[in-house]
PDB file of C-alpha atoms in Angstrom:
ATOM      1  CA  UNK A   1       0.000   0.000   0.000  1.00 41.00           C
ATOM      2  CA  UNK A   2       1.402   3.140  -1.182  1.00 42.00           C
ATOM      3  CA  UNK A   3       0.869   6.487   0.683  1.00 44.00           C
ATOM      4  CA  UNK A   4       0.343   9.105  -2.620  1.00 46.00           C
ATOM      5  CA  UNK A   5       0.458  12.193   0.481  1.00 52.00           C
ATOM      6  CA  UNK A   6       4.394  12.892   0.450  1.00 55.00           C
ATOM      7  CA  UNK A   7       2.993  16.327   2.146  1.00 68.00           C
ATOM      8  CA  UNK A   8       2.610  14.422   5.570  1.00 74.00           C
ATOM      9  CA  UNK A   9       5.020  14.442   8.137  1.00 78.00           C
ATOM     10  CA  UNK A  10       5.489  10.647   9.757  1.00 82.00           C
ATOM     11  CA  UNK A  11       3.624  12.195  12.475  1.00 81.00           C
ATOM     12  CA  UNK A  12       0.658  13.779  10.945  1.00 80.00           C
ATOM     13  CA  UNK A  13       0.402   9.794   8.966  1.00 83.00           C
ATOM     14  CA  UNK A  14       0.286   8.067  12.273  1.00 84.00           C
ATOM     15  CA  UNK A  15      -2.451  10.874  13.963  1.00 81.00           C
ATOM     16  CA  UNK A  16      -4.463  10.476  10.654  1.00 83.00           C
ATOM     17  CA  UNK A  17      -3.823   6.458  11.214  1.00 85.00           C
ATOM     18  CA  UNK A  18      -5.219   6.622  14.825  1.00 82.00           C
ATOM     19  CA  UNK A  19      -8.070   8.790  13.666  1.00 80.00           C
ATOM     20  CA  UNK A  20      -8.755   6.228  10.422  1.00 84.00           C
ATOM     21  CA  UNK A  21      -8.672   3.134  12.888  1.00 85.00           C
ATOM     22  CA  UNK A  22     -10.450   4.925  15.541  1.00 80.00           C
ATOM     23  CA  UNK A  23     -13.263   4.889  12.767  1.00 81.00           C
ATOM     24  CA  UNK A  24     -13.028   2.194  10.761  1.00 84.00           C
ATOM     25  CA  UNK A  25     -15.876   0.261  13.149  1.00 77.00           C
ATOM     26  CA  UNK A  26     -15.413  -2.991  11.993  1.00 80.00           C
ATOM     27  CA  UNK A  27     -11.858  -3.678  11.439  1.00 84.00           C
ATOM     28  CA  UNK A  28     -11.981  -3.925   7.079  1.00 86.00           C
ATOM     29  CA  UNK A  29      -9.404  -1.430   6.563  1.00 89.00           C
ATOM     30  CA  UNK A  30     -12.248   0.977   4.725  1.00 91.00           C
ATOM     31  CA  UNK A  31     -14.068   3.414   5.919  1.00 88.00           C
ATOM     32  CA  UNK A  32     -17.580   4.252   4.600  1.00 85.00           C
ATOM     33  CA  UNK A  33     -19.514   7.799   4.196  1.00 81.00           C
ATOM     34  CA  UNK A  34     -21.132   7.061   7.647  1.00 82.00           C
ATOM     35  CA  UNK A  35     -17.843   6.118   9.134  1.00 83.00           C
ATOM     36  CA  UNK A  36     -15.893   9.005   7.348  1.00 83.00           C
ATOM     37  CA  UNK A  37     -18.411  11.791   8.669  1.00 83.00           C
ATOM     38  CA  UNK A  38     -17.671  11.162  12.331  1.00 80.00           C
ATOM     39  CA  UNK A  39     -13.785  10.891  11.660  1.00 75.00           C
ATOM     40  CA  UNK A  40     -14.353  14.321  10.123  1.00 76.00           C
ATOM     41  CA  UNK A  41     -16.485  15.519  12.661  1.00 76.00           C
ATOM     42  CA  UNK A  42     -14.395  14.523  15.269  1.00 72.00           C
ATOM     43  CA  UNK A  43     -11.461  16.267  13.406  1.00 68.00           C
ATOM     44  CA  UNK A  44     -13.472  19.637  13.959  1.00 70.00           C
ATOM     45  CA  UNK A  45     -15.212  19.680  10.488  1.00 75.00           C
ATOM     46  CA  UNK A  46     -18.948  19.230   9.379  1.00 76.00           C
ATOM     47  CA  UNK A  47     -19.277  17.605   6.262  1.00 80.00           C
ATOM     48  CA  UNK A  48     -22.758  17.850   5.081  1.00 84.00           C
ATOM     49  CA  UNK A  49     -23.831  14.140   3.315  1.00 84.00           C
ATOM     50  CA  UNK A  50     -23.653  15.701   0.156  1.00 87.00           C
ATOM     51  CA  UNK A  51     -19.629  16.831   0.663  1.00 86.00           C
ATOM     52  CA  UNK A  52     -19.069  13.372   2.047  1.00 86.00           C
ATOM     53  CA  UNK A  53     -20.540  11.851  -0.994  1.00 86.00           C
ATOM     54  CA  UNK A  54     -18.234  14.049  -3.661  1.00 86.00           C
ATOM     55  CA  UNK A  55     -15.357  13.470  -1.571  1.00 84.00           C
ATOM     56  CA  UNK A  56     -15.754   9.602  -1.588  1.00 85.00           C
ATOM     57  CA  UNK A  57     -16.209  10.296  -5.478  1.00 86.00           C
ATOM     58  CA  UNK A  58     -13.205  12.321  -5.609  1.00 88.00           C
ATOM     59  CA  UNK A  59     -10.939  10.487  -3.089  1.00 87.00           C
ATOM     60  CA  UNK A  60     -12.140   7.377  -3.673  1.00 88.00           C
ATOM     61  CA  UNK A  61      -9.445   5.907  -6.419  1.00 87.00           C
ATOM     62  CA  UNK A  62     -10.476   1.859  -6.753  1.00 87.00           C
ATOM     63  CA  UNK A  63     -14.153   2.740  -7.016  1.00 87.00           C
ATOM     64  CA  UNK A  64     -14.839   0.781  -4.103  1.00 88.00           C
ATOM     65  CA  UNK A  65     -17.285   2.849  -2.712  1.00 85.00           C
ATOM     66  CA  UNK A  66     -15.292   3.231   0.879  1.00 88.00           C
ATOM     67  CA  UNK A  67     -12.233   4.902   1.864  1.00 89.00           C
ATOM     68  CA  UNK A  68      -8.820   3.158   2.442  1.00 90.00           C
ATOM     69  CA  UNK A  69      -6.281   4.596   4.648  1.00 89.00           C
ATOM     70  CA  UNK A  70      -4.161   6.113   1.514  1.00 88.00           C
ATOM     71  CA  UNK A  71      -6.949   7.385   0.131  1.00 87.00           C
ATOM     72  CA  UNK A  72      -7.963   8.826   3.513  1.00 85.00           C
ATOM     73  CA  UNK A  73      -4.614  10.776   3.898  1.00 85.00           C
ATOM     74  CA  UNK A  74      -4.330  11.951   0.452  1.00 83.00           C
ATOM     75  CA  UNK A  75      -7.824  13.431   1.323  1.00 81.00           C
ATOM     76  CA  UNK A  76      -7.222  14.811   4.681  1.00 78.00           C
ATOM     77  CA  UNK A  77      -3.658  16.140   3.270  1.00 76.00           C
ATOM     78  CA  UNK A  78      -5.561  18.333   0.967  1.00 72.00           C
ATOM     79  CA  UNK A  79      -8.098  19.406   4.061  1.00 66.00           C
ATOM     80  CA  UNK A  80      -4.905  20.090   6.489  1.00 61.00           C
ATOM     81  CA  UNK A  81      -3.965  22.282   3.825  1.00 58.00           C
ATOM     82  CA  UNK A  82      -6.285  25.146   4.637  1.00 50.00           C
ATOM     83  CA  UNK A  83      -5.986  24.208   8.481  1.00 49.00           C
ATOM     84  CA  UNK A  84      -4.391  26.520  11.077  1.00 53.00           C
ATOM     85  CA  UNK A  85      -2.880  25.814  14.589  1.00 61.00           C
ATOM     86  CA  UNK A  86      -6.268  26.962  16.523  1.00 63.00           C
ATOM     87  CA  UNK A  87      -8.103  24.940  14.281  1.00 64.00           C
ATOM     88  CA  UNK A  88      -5.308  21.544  14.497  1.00 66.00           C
ATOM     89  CA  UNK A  89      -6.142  22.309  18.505  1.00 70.00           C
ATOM     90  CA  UNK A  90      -9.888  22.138  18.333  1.00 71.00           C
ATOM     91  CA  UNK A  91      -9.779  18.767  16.603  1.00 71.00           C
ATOM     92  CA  UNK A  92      -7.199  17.209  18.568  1.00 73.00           C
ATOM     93  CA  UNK A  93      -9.375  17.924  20.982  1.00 75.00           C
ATOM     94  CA  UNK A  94     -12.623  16.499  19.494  1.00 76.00           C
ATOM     95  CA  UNK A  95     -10.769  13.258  18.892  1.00 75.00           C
ATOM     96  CA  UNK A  96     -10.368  12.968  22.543  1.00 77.00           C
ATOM     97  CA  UNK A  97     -13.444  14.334  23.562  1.00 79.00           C
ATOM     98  CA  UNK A  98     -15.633  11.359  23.060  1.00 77.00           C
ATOM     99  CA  UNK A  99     -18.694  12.103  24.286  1.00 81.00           C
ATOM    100  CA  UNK A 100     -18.642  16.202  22.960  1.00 79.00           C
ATOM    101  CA  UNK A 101     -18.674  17.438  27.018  1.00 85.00           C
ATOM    102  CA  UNK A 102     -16.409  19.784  26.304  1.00 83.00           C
ATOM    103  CA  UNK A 103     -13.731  18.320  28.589  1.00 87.00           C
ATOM    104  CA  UNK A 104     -11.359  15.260  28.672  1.00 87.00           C
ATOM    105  CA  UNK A 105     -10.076  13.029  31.531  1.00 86.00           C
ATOM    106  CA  UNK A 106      -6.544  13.623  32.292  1.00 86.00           C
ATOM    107  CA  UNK A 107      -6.142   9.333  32.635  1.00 85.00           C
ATOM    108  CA  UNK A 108      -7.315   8.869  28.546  1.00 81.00           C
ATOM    109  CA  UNK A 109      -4.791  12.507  27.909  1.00 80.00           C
ATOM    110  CA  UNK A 110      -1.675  10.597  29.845  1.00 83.00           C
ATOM    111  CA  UNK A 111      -2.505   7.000  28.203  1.00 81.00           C
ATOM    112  CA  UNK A 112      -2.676   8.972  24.135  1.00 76.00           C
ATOM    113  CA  UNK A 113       0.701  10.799  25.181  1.00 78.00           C
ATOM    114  CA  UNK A 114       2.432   7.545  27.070  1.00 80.00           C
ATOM    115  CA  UNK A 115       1.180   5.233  24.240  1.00 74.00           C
ATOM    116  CA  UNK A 116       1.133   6.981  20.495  1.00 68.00           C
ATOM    117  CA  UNK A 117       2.727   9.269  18.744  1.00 62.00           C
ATOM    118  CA  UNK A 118       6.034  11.328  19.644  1.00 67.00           C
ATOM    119  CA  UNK A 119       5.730   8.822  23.493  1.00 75.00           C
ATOM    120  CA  UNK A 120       5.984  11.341  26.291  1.00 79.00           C
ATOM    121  CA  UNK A 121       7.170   9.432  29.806  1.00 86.00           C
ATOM    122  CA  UNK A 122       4.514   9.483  32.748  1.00 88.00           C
ATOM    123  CA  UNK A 123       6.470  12.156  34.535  1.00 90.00           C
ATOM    124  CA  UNK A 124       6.471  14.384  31.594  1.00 87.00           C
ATOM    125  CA  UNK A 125       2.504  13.981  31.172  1.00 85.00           C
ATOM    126  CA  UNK A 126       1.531  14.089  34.558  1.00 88.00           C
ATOM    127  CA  UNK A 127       3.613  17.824  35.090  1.00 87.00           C
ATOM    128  CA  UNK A 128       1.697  18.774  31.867  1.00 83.00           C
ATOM    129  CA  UNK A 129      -1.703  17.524  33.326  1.00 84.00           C
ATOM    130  CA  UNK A 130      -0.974  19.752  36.608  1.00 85.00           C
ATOM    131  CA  UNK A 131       0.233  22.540  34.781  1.00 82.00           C
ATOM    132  CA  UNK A 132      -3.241  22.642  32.452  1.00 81.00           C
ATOM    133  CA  UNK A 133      -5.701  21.065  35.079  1.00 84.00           C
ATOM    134  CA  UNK A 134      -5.991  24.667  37.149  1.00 81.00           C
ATOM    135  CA  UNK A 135      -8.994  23.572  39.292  1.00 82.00           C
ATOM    136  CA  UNK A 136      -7.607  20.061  39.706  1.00 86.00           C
ATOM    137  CA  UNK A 137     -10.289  18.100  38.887  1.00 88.00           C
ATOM    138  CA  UNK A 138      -9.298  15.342  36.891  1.00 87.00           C
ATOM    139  CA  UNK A 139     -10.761  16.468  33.549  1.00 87.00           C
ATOM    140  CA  UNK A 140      -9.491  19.552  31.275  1.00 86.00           C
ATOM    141  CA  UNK A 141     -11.741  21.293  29.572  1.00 84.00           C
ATOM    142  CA  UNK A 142     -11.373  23.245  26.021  1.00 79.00           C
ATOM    143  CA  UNK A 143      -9.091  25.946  27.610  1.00 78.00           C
ATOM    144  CA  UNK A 144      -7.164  23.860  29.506  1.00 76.00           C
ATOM    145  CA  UNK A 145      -6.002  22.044  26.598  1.00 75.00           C
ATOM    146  CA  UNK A 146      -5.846  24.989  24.843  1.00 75.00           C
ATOM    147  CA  UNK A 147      -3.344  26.529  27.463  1.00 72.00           C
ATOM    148  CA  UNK A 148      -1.534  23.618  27.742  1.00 71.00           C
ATOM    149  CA  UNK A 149      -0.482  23.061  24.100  1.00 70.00           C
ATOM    150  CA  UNK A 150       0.639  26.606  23.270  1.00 69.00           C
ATOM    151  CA  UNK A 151       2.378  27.813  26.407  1.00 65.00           C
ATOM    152  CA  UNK A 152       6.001  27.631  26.068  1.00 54.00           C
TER     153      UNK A 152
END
């Protein structure tokens, strides 16, 4: 399986790799329009069923009718394109914010940061959980996060 997006960074392929398992509901390696509306929606956009029809027909280079993983990046390359850092925040934090509260536990933060990605160690989370989680109580909440990814 080729990856066509050579615009990706190794890090933005395994985020868009978490987000494309995360979504792919029954394990087939595709994703369907159903399927590929809450990936977007979870990565802070909202496709109407219309755009996620013409994007399957646009993305969608075997015909299948679904969306495989290379297909999904080259598509979500093109989206990231227009994308800024505020807007890279919000839907990091929509991934993570399962059930749209508007907050996250700190526990399902320090297992994403221990476990994928660029690995942070437990330490390292846990002083970034206590630096963003000013009313210590276990959950941060959209400015929290917020806070926590762009101070230096």
């Amino acid at each position: 399986m080729v990856i066509m997006s050579e615009n990706l960074s190794e890090e933005q392929i395994a985020e868009l790799k978490q987000a494309f398992n995360e979504f792919d509901v029954d394990g087939g390696g595709t994703i369907n329009t159903r399927e590929l509306g809450y990936a977007m929606r979870a990565m802070g956009m909202n496709p109407t069923e219309a755009e996620l029809l013409d994007l399957i027909n646009e993305y969608d280079t075997d015909g299948s009718g679904q969306i495989e993983f290379p297909e999904f990046c080259n598509m979500m390359s093109h989206k990231m394109g227009t994308v800024n850092d505020e807007d890279m925040i919000r839907m990091a934090f929509r991934v993570l914010d399962k059930d749209g509260s508007g907050t996250i536990k700190s526990t399902a933060f320090k297992h994403l940061m221990t476990h994928i990605g660029d690995k942070l160690s437990e330490e390292e989370v846990d002083d970034l959980i206590q630096e963003a989680d000013k009313d210590g109580d276990g959950v941060l909440n959209y400015e929290e996060f917020v806070r926590m990814l762009t101070s230096d």
